[in-house]
Structure formats: C-alpha cells, structure tokens
CSV table of C-alpha atoms and ligand atoms in Angstrom, one decimal:
chain,number,residue,atom,x,y,z
A,1,MET,CA,180.2,49.4,208.7
A,2,GLY,CA,179.4,46.7,205.5
A,3,ILE,CA,177.5,49.4,204.1
A,4,ILE,CA,179.6,52.4,204.2
A,5,ARG,CA,182.2,50.1,202.8
A,6,ASN,CA,180.6,49.3,199.9
A,7,ILE,CA,179.8,53.1,199.2
A,8,VAL,CA,183.6,53.5,199.7
A,9,ALA,CA,185.0,51.4,196.9
A,10,HIS,CA,181.6,52.3,194.8
A,11,LEU,CA,182.1,55.7,194.8
A,12,THR,CA,186.1,54.6,193.8
A,13,VAL,CA,185.6,52.9,191.1
A,14,ILE,CA,183.8,55.5,189.5
A,15,ARG,CA,185.9,58.5,190.1
A,16,GLN,CA,188.4,56.5,188.7
A,17,SER,CA,186.6,55.2,185.4
A,18,LEU,CA,186.1,59.5,185.0
A,19,VAL,CA,190.0,60.3,185.8
A,20,ARG,CA,190.4,57.3,182.5
A,21,ASN,CA,188.7,59.2,180.4
A,22,HIS,CA,189.1,62.0,180.8
A,23,HIS,CA,192.0,61.2,179.5
A,24,LYS,CA,190.6,59.4,176.5
A,25,ILE,CA,192.2,60.9,173.3
A,26,ILE,CA,190.3,60.1,170.0
A,27,MET,CA,191.7,59.0,166.4
A,28,SER,CA,189.8,59.0,163.6
A,29,ARG,CA,191.6,56.0,163.0
A,30,GLN,CA,191.7,52.2,164.3
A,31,LEU,CA,194.0,52.1,166.9
A,32,HIS,CA,194.7,49.4,168.1
A,33,ALA,CA,196.5,46.4,166.6
A,34,SER,CA,193.7,43.5,165.8
A,35,ARG,CA,196.2,40.8,167.6
A,36,THR,CA,194.3,43.0,171.1
A,37,GLU,CA,191.4,41.8,170.5
A,38,GLY,CA,189.3,39.6,172.6
A,39,VAL,CA,192.2,38.8,174.4
A,40,ASP,CA,191.9,42.1,176.6
A,41,LYS,CA,190.4,41.1,180.1
A,42,ASN,CA,192.0,39.4,182.6
A,43,VAL,CA,190.8,37.6,185.5
A,44,TRP,CA,194.4,38.7,187.6
A,45,VAL,CA,193.3,42.9,186.6
A,46,GLU,CA,190.0,41.9,187.2
A,47,PHE,CA,190.5,40.0,191.0
A,48,THR,CA,192.8,41.8,192.0
A,49,GLN,CA,191.2,45.0,192.0
A,50,LEU,CA,187.5,44.1,193.3
A,51,ALA,CA,189.7,42.4,196.6
A,52,ALA,CA,191.8,45.1,197.0
A,53,ASP,CA,188.6,48.3,196.6
A,54,TYR,CA,186.7,45.8,198.9
A,55,LYS,CA,189.9,45.6,200.9
A,56,ALA,CA,188.4,41.4,201.7
A,57,VAL,CA,190.3,38.9,203.1
A,58,ASN,CA,192.4,37.3,199.2
A,59,LEU,CA,192.0,34.2,198.8
A,60,GLY,CA,192.6,35.0,195.7
A,61,GLN,CA,196.0,35.4,193.3
A,62,GLY,CA,197.9,33.5,193.9
A,63,PHE,CA,200.8,34.3,196.2
A,64,PRO,CA,202.0,33.5,199.9
A,65,ASP,CA,201.1,36.5,202.5
A,66,PHE,CA,204.3,35.9,204.1
A,67,SER,CA,208.1,36.3,203.5
A,68,PRO,CA,210.7,34.0,201.1
A,69,PRO,CA,212.5,31.9,203.6
A,70,LYS,CA,216.0,33.8,205.1
A,71,PHE,CA,218.5,32.6,203.4
A,72,VAL,CA,216.7,33.7,200.0
A,73,GLN,CA,216.1,37.7,201.6
A,74,GLU,CA,219.7,37.8,202.9
A,75,ALA,CA,220.9,36.9,199.2
A,76,PHE,CA,219.0,39.4,197.6
A,77,CYS,CA,220.1,42.0,200.2
A,78,LYS,CA,224.1,41.2,199.8
A,79,ALA,CA,223.0,40.9,195.8
A,80,VAL,CA,221.7,44.8,196.4
A,81,ASN,CA,225.0,45.4,198.9
A,82,GLY,CA,227.0,43.4,196.8
A,83,GLY,CA,229.0,46.6,194.8
A,84,PRO,CA,227.8,48.3,190.5
A,85,LEU,CA,228.8,45.4,188.7
A,86,MET,CA,224.4,43.8,190.6
A,87,HIS,CA,223.1,46.9,189.9
A,88,GLN,CA,223.8,46.4,185.7
A,89,TYR,CA,223.4,44.5,183.2
A,90,THR,CA,224.0,41.3,183.3
A,91,ARG,CA,224.1,38.0,180.7
A,92,ALA,CA,220.5,38.9,178.3
A,93,PHE,CA,220.1,35.0,178.5
A,94,GLY,CA,220.6,34.4,182.2
A,95,HIS,CA,223.6,36.0,184.7
A,96,PRO,CA,226.1,33.0,185.1
A,97,PRO,CA,225.8,32.0,188.8
A,98,LEU,CA,221.9,31.6,188.2
A,99,VAL,CA,222.2,29.3,184.6
A,100,LYS,CA,224.9,27.6,186.2
A,101,ASN,CA,223.3,25.8,189.6
A,102,LEU,CA,220.7,25.9,186.8
A,103,ALA,CA,222.1,23.2,185.3
A,104,LYS,CA,223.7,21.7,188.2
A,105,PHE,CA,220.6,21.3,190.2
A,106,PHE,CA,218.2,20.3,186.9
A,107,SER,CA,220.7,17.9,184.8
A,108,ARG,CA,220.2,15.7,187.9
A,109,ILE,CA,216.5,15.8,187.7
A,110,VAL,CA,216.1,15.1,184.1
A,111,GLY,CA,218.4,12.9,184.1
A,112,HIS,CA,220.0,14.5,180.8
A,113,GLU,CA,223.2,16.7,180.8
A,114,ILE,CA,221.3,20.3,180.4
A,115,ASN,CA,224.5,23.4,179.0
A,116,PRO,CA,224.4,26.2,181.5
A,117,PHE,CA,224.7,28.6,178.6
A,118,GLU,CA,222.6,27.1,175.1
A,119,ASP,CA,219.5,25.7,177.0
A,120,ILE,CA,218.0,27.3,179.5
A,121,LEU,CA,217.2,30.9,179.4
A,122,VAL,CA,216.2,32.8,182.5
A,123,THR,CA,213.1,35.1,182.3
A,124,VAL,CA,211.0,37.9,183.8
A,125,GLY,CA,209.0,35.8,185.9
A,126,ALA,CA,207.5,31.9,184.7
A,127,TYR,CA,205.1,34.3,182.4
A,128,GLN,CA,208.0,36.1,180.0
A,129,ALA,CA,209.4,31.8,179.3
A,130,LEU,CA,206.2,31.0,178.0
A,131,PHE,CA,205.3,34.1,175.9
A,132,CYS,CA,209.3,33.4,174.7
A,133,ALA,CA,208.3,29.6,174.4
A,134,PHE,CA,205.2,30.5,172.1
A,135,GLN,CA,206.0,33.8,170.1
A,136,ALA,CA,209.3,31.5,168.6
A,137,LEU,CA,208.2,28.4,168.0
A,138,VAL,CA,204.8,28.5,167.3
A,139,ASN,CA,202.9,30.3,163.7
A,140,GLU,CA,200.6,32.1,162.6
A,141,GLY,CA,197.7,29.0,161.4
A,142,ASP,CA,199.6,26.2,163.5
A,143,GLU,CA,196.8,24.9,166.2
A,144,VAL,CA,198.3,24.4,170.1
A,145,ILE,CA,196.8,21.5,171.7
A,146,ILE,CA,195.8,22.9,175.9
A,147,VAL,CA,195.1,21.0,178.5
A,148,GLU,CA,191.7,22.5,180.2
A,149,PRO,CA,191.3,23.5,182.8
A,150,PHE,CA,194.7,25.7,181.8
A,151,PHE,CA,197.1,28.5,183.4
A,152,ASP,CA,194.7,31.4,181.2
A,153,CYS,CA,197.8,33.2,179.8
A,154,TYR,CA,198.0,30.1,177.7
A,155,GLN,CA,194.8,31.5,175.5
A,156,PRO,CA,195.7,35.2,174.5
A,157,MET,CA,199.7,34.1,174.2
A,158,VAL,CA,198.6,31.5,171.7
A,159,LYS,CA,196.1,33.9,170.1
A,160,MET,CA,198.1,36.9,169.7
A,161,VAL,CA,200.8,35.3,167.4
A,162,GLY,CA,197.9,34.0,165.5
A,163,GLY,CA,198.1,29.8,166.7
A,164,LYS,CA,195.3,29.0,166.9
A,165,ALA,CA,194.4,26.8,169.9
A,166,VAL,CA,192.9,23.3,170.3
A,167,TYR,CA,191.2,22.3,173.6
A,168,VAL,CA,190.7,19.9,176.0
A,169,PRO,CA,189.4,19.3,179.2
A,170,LEU,CA,190.6,17.1,181.9
A,171,ARG,CA,186.6,15.0,183.6
A,172,PRO,CA,185.4,13.8,186.4
A,173,LYS,CA,186.4,10.1,185.8
A,174,ALA,CA,183.2,8.6,186.8
A,175,GLU,CA,180.8,10.9,185.4
A,176,GLY,CA,177.7,10.8,188.6
A,177,LYS,CA,180.0,10.4,191.5
A,178,ALA,CA,181.3,13.0,193.8
A,179,VAL,CA,184.8,14.0,193.2
A,180,LEU,CA,187.3,14.2,195.8
A,181,SER,CA,190.6,14.5,194.1
A,182,SER,CA,192.3,16.1,191.9
A,183,GLY,CA,193.6,13.0,191.2
A,184,ASP,CA,189.7,11.8,190.1
A,185,TRP,CA,190.2,15.0,186.6
A,186,VAL,CA,191.9,12.0,183.9
A,187,LEU,CA,192.0,12.7,180.2
A,188,SER,CA,190.9,10.3,177.7
A,189,ALA,CA,193.0,9.1,175.9
A,190,GLU,CA,191.6,8.9,172.2
A,191,GLU,CA,189.9,12.2,172.5
A,192,LEU,CA,193.4,13.8,173.5
A,193,ALA,CA,194.3,11.5,170.0
A,194,SER,CA,191.8,13.1,167.7
A,195,LYS,CA,192.7,16.7,168.7
A,196,PHE,CA,196.0,16.4,167.4
A,197,THR,CA,196.4,17.2,163.3
A,198,PRO,CA,199.3,17.7,160.8
A,199,ARG,CA,199.2,21.3,162.0
A,200,THR,CA,199.7,20.7,165.5
A,201,LYS,CA,203.1,22.2,166.7
A,202,ALA,CA,202.1,21.6,170.6
A,203,ILE,CA,201.0,20.7,173.2
A,204,VAL,CA,200.6,23.0,176.9
A,205,ILE,CA,200.6,21.0,179.9
A,206,ASN,CA,201.3,22.1,183.5
A,207,THR,CA,201.5,19.8,186.6
A,208,PRO,CA,201.8,20.6,189.2
A,209,ASN,CA,198.1,22.2,187.4
A,210,ASN,CA,196.8,25.4,188.0
A,211,PRO,CA,193.8,25.2,189.5
A,212,LEU,CA,193.3,21.6,190.3
A,213,GLY,CA,196.3,21.0,191.9
A,214,LYS,CA,196.2,17.7,189.5
A,215,VAL,CA,199.0,15.8,189.4
A,216,TYR,CA,200.5,14.5,186.0
A,217,LYS,CA,201.1,10.8,186.5
A,218,THR,CA,203.5,8.6,184.7
A,219,GLU,CA,201.9,6.3,182.9
A,220,GLU,CA,199.6,9.8,181.4
A,221,LEU,CA,202.7,11.4,180.7
A,222,GLN,CA,204.0,8.8,178.9
A,223,MET,CA,201.0,8.5,176.6
A,224,ILE,CA,201.0,12.6,176.2
A,225,ALA,CA,204.7,11.5,175.6
A,226,ASP,CA,203.9,9.2,172.8
A,227,LEU,CA,201.4,11.6,170.8
A,228,CYS,CA,204.7,14.0,170.7
A,229,ILE,CA,206.8,11.8,169.3
A,230,LYS,CA,203.6,9.5,167.1
A,231,HIS,CA,202.8,14.0,165.2
A,232,ASP,CA,206.4,15.3,166.3
A,233,VAL,CA,205.2,18.0,168.1
A,234,LEU,CA,206.5,20.4,170.9
A,235,CYS,CA,205.3,20.2,174.3
A,236,ILE,CA,205.4,23.5,176.7
A,237,SER,CA,205.7,21.9,179.5
A,238,ASP,CA,204.7,25.1,183.4
A,239,GLU,CA,206.0,23.2,186.6
A,240,VAL,CA,205.7,26.2,189.1
A,241,TYR,CA,204.7,24.6,191.1
A,242,GLU,CA,206.9,21.6,191.0
A,243,TRP,CA,208.2,21.1,194.3
A,244,LEU,CA,204.4,20.9,195.5
A,245,THR,CA,203.3,17.9,196.1
A,246,TYR,CA,201.4,16.0,199.4
A,247,ASP,CA,200.8,12.2,200.1
A,248,GLY,CA,203.6,11.4,199.0
A,249,THR,CA,202.6,12.3,194.9
A,250,LYS,CA,205.6,13.0,192.6
A,251,HIS,CA,206.5,14.7,190.1
A,252,VAL,CA,208.1,13.9,187.6
A,253,LYS,CA,209.0,16.3,184.5
A,254,ILE,CA,208.3,14.8,180.9
A,255,ALA,CA,211.0,16.2,180.2
A,256,SER,CA,212.9,12.9,180.8
A,257,LEU,CA,210.9,10.7,179.8
A,258,PRO,CA,212.6,8.9,176.5
A,259,GLY,CA,212.4,10.8,173.3
A,260,MET,CA,210.7,13.9,175.2
A,261,TRP,CA,214.3,15.6,176.0
A,262,GLU,CA,214.8,17.0,172.2
A,263,ARG,CA,211.4,18.5,172.4
A,264,THR,CA,210.2,19.8,175.5
A,265,ILE,CA,210.5,22.8,177.4
A,266,THR,CA,210.6,23.2,180.9
A,267,VAL,CA,208.8,26.5,182.1
A,268,GLY,CA,209.6,27.3,186.6
A,269,SER,CA,209.4,30.0,188.7
A,270,GLY,CA,211.5,31.3,190.7
A,271,GLY,CA,208.4,32.9,192.1
A,272,LYS,CA,206.8,29.9,193.2
A,273,THR,CA,209.9,28.0,193.9
A,274,PHE,CA,211.2,30.4,197.2
A,275,SER,CA,207.7,32.0,197.4
A,276,ALA,CA,208.8,36.0,196.3
A,277,THR,CA,206.4,36.3,193.1
A,278,GLY,CA,207.1,40.0,192.6
A,279,TRP,CA,211.0,39.3,191.5
A,280,LYS,CA,209.8,37.8,188.5
A,281,VAL,CA,212.7,35.5,187.9
A,282,GLY,CA,211.9,32.9,186.0
A,283,TRP,CA,213.1,30.1,183.3
A,284,ALA,CA,212.3,28.0,180.3
A,285,ILE,CA,215.4,24.4,180.1
A,286,SER,CA,215.3,23.0,176.9
A,287,SER,CA,217.6,21.8,173.8
A,288,GLY,CA,219.7,24.5,172.8
A,289,HIS,CA,218.4,23.7,168.9
A,290,ILE,CA,214.6,24.9,170.3
A,291,MET,CA,216.2,27.8,172.9
A,292,LYS,CA,218.2,29.5,170.2
A,293,HIS,CA,215.2,30.4,168.8
A,294,MET,CA,213.1,31.5,172.1
A,295,LYS,CA,216.6,33.4,173.0
A,296,THR,CA,215.6,35.4,169.6
A,297,ILE,CA,212.7,36.6,171.5
A,298,HIS,CA,213.9,37.3,174.5
A,299,GLN,CA,217.1,39.6,173.4
A,300,ASN,CA,214.8,41.8,170.8
A,301,THR,CA,211.9,42.1,173.8
A,302,VAL,CA,213.4,42.2,177.6
A,303,TYR,CA,216.5,41.9,176.8
A,304,HIS,CA,217.1,40.5,180.5
A,305,CYS,CA,215.9,40.6,184.0
A,306,ALA,CA,217.2,42.5,186.6
A,307,THR,CA,220.1,41.2,187.9
A,308,ALA,CA,220.0,41.0,191.5
A,309,ALA,CA,217.5,39.3,192.0
A,310,GLN,CA,218.9,36.3,189.5
A,311,GLU,CA,221.6,36.8,191.8
A,312,ALA,CA,219.6,35.8,195.1
A,313,VAL,CA,218.1,33.0,193.3
A,314,ALA,CA,221.7,31.8,191.9
A,315,GLN,CA,222.3,32.0,195.9
A,316,GLY,CA,218.8,29.5,197.2
A,317,PHE,CA,219.4,26.8,194.2
A,318,GLU,CA,223.3,26.5,195.0
A,319,ARG,CA,221.8,25.6,199.1
A,320,GLU,CA,218.9,23.2,198.2
A,321,TYR,CA,221.7,21.8,195.7
A,322,GLU,CA,224.0,21.0,199.3
A,323,LEU,CA,220.1,20.1,201.4
A,324,PHE,CA,218.6,18.0,198.2
A,325,GLY,CA,216.4,15.7,199.8
A,326,THR,CA,217.3,16.4,204.0
A,327,PRO,CA,215.1,17.9,205.8
A,328,GLU,CA,216.2,21.1,205.8
A,329,SER,CA,215.7,21.3,201.6
A,330,TYR,CA,212.9,24.7,201.5
A,331,PHE,CA,211.6,21.8,198.8
A,332,GLN,CA,210.7,20.1,201.8
A,333,GLN,CA,209.5,22.8,204.1
A,334,LEU,CA,207.4,24.8,202.1
A,335,PRO,CA,205.3,21.4,200.7
A,336,ALA,CA,205.4,20.1,204.6
A,337,MET,CA,204.4,23.8,205.1
A,338,LEU,CA,201.2,23.8,202.7
A,339,HIS,CA,200.7,20.5,203.9
A,340,HIS,CA,198.6,21.7,206.5
A,341,LYS,CA,197.5,24.8,205.3
A,342,ARG,CA,196.0,22.7,202.9
A,343,LYS,CA,193.7,20.6,205.1
A,344,LYS,CA,193.5,23.2,207.2
A,345,LEU,CA,191.8,25.2,204.7
A,346,ALA,CA,189.4,21.7,203.5
A,347,SER,CA,188.7,21.5,206.3
A,348,CYS,CA,186.8,24.1,207.0
A,349,LEU,CA,185.3,23.5,203.2
A,350,GLU,CA,183.9,20.8,204.5
A,351,SER,CA,182.8,22.5,208.2
A,352,VAL,CA,180.3,24.8,206.1
A,353,GLY,CA,178.9,22.3,204.0
A,354,LEU,CA,181.5,22.7,201.0
A,355,GLN,CA,183.0,19.0,199.3
A,356,PRO,CA,186.4,20.2,198.6
A,357,ILE,CA,188.4,18.4,195.5
A,358,MET,CA,192.2,17.9,197.6
A,359,PRO,CA,194.6,18.7,195.2
A,360,GLU,CA,198.2,16.9,194.9
A,361,GLY,CA,199.4,19.5,194.6
A,362,GLY,CA,200.3,23.3,194.5
A,363,TYR,CA,198.8,25.8,196.7
A,364,PHE,CA,195.0,26.3,195.3
A,365,MET,CA,191.8,24.3,196.3
A,366,ILE,CA,188.8,24.1,194.0
A,367,THR,CA,185.0,23.6,195.5
A,368,ASP,CA,181.7,23.5,194.0
A,369,ILE,CA,179.3,25.6,194.9
A,370,SER,CA,176.5,24.8,192.6
A,371,SER,CA,174.5,23.7,196.3
A,372,VAL,CA,174.8,27.0,196.9
A,373,LYS,CA,171.4,29.6,196.3
A,374,VAL,CA,172.5,33.0,195.9
A,375,ASP,CA,170.2,36.0,195.6
A,376,TYR,CA,172.9,38.3,193.4
A,377,ASN,CA,170.2,40.4,192.8
A,378,ASP,CA,172.3,42.2,190.2
A,379,GLN,CA,171.1,42.7,187.1
A,380,SER,CA,174.4,44.0,184.9
A,381,SER,CA,175.7,40.9,185.8
A,382,LYS,CA,172.8,38.5,184.0
A,383,ASP,CA,174.6,37.3,181.5
A,384,GLU,CA,177.7,36.6,183.3
A,385,PRO,CA,179.0,32.6,184.5
A,386,ASN,CA,177.4,32.0,187.6
A,387,ASP,CA,181.4,31.4,189.1
A,388,PHE,CA,181.5,34.1,188.5
A,389,LYS,CA,178.6,36.3,190.0
A,390,PHE,CA,179.6,34.5,192.7
A,391,VAL,CA,182.5,35.2,193.0
A,392,LYS,CA,181.7,38.9,193.2
A,393,TRP,CA,179.4,38.5,195.4
A,394,LEU,CA,180.7,36.8,197.8
A,395,THR,CA,184.5,39.5,197.6
A,396,LYS,CA,181.7,42.5,198.2
A,397,GLU,CA,178.7,41.2,199.6
A,398,LYS,CA,181.3,39.0,202.4
A,399,GLY,CA,184.0,40.8,201.9
A,400,LEU,CA,186.6,36.6,201.3
A,401,ALA,CA,188.2,37.0,197.8
A,402,THR,CA,188.7,34.0,195.5
A,403,ILE,CA,189.0,32.8,192.1
A,404,PRO,CA,186.2,31.7,189.7
A,405,VAL,CA,187.3,28.7,188.2
A,406,SER,CA,185.8,29.3,184.3
A,407,ALA,CA,188.2,31.9,184.0
A,408,PHE,CA,190.7,28.6,183.6
A,409,TYR,CA,189.2,26.6,180.8
A,410,SER,CA,188.1,28.1,176.8
A,411,PRO,CA,185.1,29.3,176.6
A,412,GLU,CA,184.2,25.9,174.8
A,413,HIS,CA,183.8,24.5,177.8
A,414,SER,CA,183.9,27.6,180.6
A,415,LYS,CA,180.0,26.7,180.5
A,416,GLU,CA,179.7,23.5,182.0
A,417,PHE,CA,182.8,24.1,185.0
A,418,ASP,CA,181.0,27.2,186.3
A,419,LYS,CA,180.0,25.1,189.4
A,420,TYR,CA,183.8,25.8,190.9
A,421,ILE,CA,185.7,28.1,192.4
A,422,ARG,CA,189.5,28.4,193.3
A,423,PHE,CA,191.0,28.8,196.5
A,424,CYS,CA,194.7,30.2,197.8
A,425,PHE,CA,195.9,28.6,200.3
A,426,VAL,CA,199.8,30.0,200.5
A,427,LYS,CA,198.3,32.8,203.5
A,428,GLU,CA,198.8,33.0,206.9
A,429,ASP,CA,196.6,30.5,209.4
A,430,ALA,CA,195.8,34.3,210.4
A,431,THR,CA,194.5,34.6,207.1
A,432,LEU,CA,192.8,31.7,207.1
A,433,ASP,CA,191.5,31.7,210.0
A,434,ALA,CA,189.6,35.0,208.6
A,435,ALA,CA,188.2,32.6,205.5
A,436,GLU,CA,187.0,30.6,207.9
A,437,ASP,CA,185.1,33.3,210.3
A,438,ILE,CA,183.0,34.9,207.5
A,439,LEU,CA,181.9,31.7,205.8
A,440,ARG,CA,180.8,30.1,209.3
A,441,LYS,CA,178.8,33.3,210.4
A,442,TRP,CA,178.3,33.2,206.7
A,443,SER,CA,176.6,29.4,206.6
A,444,GLN,CA,175.1,30.1,210.5
A,445,GLY,CA,172.8,32.6,208.4
A,446,GLN,CA,174.8,35.9,210.0
B,501,PMP,N1,202.0,29.0,185.6
B,501,PMP,C1,201.7,29.2,185.9
B,501,PMP,C2,201.1,27.7,186.0
B,501,PMP,C3,200.9,29.9,187.3
B,501,PMP,O1,200.4,29.8,188.2
B,501,PMP,C4,201.7,31.1,187.6
B,501,PMP,C5,201.2,32.1,188.4
B,501,PMP,N2,202.6,31.9,189.1
B,501,PMP,C6,202.9,31.7,186.4
B,501,PMP,C7,203.0,30.8,185.7
B,501,PMP,C8,203.5,33.0,186.2
B,501,PMP,O2,204.4,32.3,186.4
B,501,PMP,P1,205.3,33.9,187.4
B,501,PMP,O3,205.0,34.6,188.0
B,501,PMP,O4,206.6,33.1,187.2
B,501,PMP,O5,205.8,34.5,186.4
B,502,LIG,N1,199.5,32.6,189.1
B,502,LIG,C1,198.7,32.9,190.3
B,502,LIG,C2,197.3,32.6,190.4
B,502,LIG,O1,197.1,31.7,189.1
B,502,LIG,C3,198.1,35.3,189.3
B,502,LIG,C4,199.9,35.2,188.4
B,502,LIG,C5,198.4,37.0,188.0
B,502,LIG,O2,197.8,37.5,189.4
B,502,LIG,N2,199.1,36.6,187.9
B,502,LIG,O3,196.8,33.0,191.5
C-alpha cells in the first residue's frame, strides 16, 4: 500500500510540474521585482502540500482539525443570514461592533483605555497586521531585531521593505544539560543589548512563542521594555496564542508595562482565539499615533476583511467579556482541552524515546531528533538541513507530517538548531492516536 501511495504521489508532483512549465511565458527582461528574491520559499506552502500529497497524519501546520465552538459558528451563520449589509463593505479599519468589543475586552487587560476607532485596526489575519506594521513603520536601511526561533513571516516582511533583520536567539539555559521545558530557553540580556544600534527601529517578540511554546516572564519583558525605552525603539508583540498557557503560567502583555503602550503594536488573531483559522480575522492594537500609519497601508491594500467573519468574532468577544474568568469561558476551556492533548503527545514521544520540550504555551511541541538514525538514501536532498530531510522522510515513508524547526531560524543560526522538529497538538484525539500508532510501529521496527 505504502509503495503504491508513494508512486501516486510522485506522479502527481511530476504532472503538476509539467502543467506549470507548459504555461511559462518567456520575457526578454527581468519579470520579477527584486523584493521577491530570496523570499520565494515558504515552509507552509511546501510542507502542507507534502502532507496532502502523501495523505499523511497531519501534526504539521498549526490549525485545529476540530470545529470552532458552537457560539461562534452560530454567530457566523446568523451574520450570513443577517440581511444585505452583512454581505457588503463595512468600515475600512474594522467593523464597528468588532472594534468596540475588542476595545472593551482588551482595555481591561492592558490597563489602558483603548479607543475603538483610533487604536485598533482589524486585518486579514495576524499576518496582515504584521505586514501593515512593517510596511508602515520600517524604512529602507532600518534594523529590526527578531528573537529566534521566530514565526517565519517576520523575516520576509522585513526584507520586503528593505529593512535589515538582526537576529538574537533564545538559548537553552544550561548548555549540555537536558532541556525539558520551553522556560529553559532564555534571552541573554547582554547579547540582546548588543544588538541595539542607532539604526534599530523595532524589535519583534512572540509570546507564547511559535514553535517553542515559551511564555515570556514579566522580568524578561521588562528587560526588553527597558531596552526599547532606552533606545527609543518600537516593539511588535505577536500574541496570537495569548489564551493558551498551561500549568499556571501567565501571559503578560508587554504593552501593559510602564512606558510601553506608546511604543508597542500588539498583534492578535481571531483564527487562533476561536479555533477558526480559515476566517482570517486578525487585529493590531496600539496607540493612535502609530495606528494611523498602519491604517494608511491597510486602506490602500486590502481595505478590509470579510464583514460576516468580523461580526462573528465580535459576538465571540461579547460573550467572552461576560464570561471572562469563569469555567464557561472558551479562553479557559480551550487551554484546558489542550492541556490534555499536550500531555498525550508528550507521553507518546517519550514512549518512543523522544524527549519533548514541554511548551508553557501555544499549541506546538518540539523534540530533539539527533539520536534518531535514518538512512535517507536520497541524494537530491543532501544539502538540506537535517530536520528538513527528516521531516520529509517521516511524511513520505511513515505518513506522519511535522515541521522542521530550523525554518524558524535565520540562515546564520539554522545549523545550530536543525536537530529539532515541531509537532502540533491542536488536533482530535483520534489524530493524535494515529500519530502515536505510526511512531510506535516505527520504533518497534515494523
Ligand atoms: N503569528 C504567529 C506566531 C502564528 O503562529 C501565526 C499563524 N497562525 C500567525 C501570526 C498568523 O496568524 P493568522 O492566521 O491570524 O494570520
Ligand atoms: N501559524 C501556523 C503554524 O505555525 C501556520 C501558518 C500558515 O500555514 N501559513 O503552523
């Protein structure tokens, strides 16, 4: 069965490539703009296709394979059936009920009165909030500090505006010792301070972090905040997994620290918040004097995102505002559910001899694969990083899709970290069981 599946997948790839080449148009001058150079590869495009081609059990791309909660599904249906205006343009910078509910909800958390019409921009997912931030705030030649491992789109977005990405890695606390938790990965204050120069315009942080699951502690955020204030630098804080923390770990917003509201852009995602990644509703929250520039980019690019989806997310926040802190709140129920899935995946990895690094937050878990010996027997991939080779092999030969962790590193540092792969656990128990079955059989040599 496995061999036939592989042959069919290979034939599909060959057919797709023939069709593509048939349509190629030859021009005598350079067709592409230079900004597209060096950013053409994308880990999600590549590995999501690979998982589909091989019909693999998918613990790769980060999306729930279960439905969003009933209350937001019903809100979406109600919006779609809610009359003609739900199908038309709404306010460019965010559907009024959504910006009002986001402002009400997050004012309480940030400890700052957020103005719904000045301080919030609703975007096409967190991706577009990040895009607007880089486009609106970073000039050619500006430096942007990125903490590694980082969600991969930060680097091309900085590059496409002509900025220079400057990297600083989180490192395992005690080199050589077993690293058991994402909390063991820390930023060196000296190393970070050394990256700030007069050209530094912004720093990008991601808490809870994808792929590691690190949730920054208040002291760590304070150290970053002090540097931002000292060097007059902006902070782009990607907090799409803000509700997903475990074992009593608390997510802290850097925008809530003294002196940071005025210089922080906080990015959020309705897709991650309500387990509906396909809706592509995201937002940026910041002081109006920053937001007005992001709005300029937004109004001249996408203008706004789907009205009905915004209405549904607005209803979701309305409900969560009322239930905040109670056991009925989805922001309590989702992490409670994921707590079990995290444990299930960790035990599965341990049972086949892989040491998981327990995430404090988010829905990913990484593990060190350096002890696993595989004969790839494939010359075409010999220059690829080890984790890329391994993930491809695992997908094609064993039918289990994961993501190589070096994709979350700069070329300078990726070699140091190509011994890790990432598993996503926001999946049905049946999917996690299927993955466990594959790993167990493999470890038993079947
Ligand atoms: N930031 C991080 C850290 C992510 O993992 C993702 C992927 N969901 C995004 C941003 C983009 O989110 P969205 O799907 O809302 O565009
Ligand atoms: N954020 C998702 C992840 O980390 C994927 C995003 C995407 O597919 N572009 O898996």
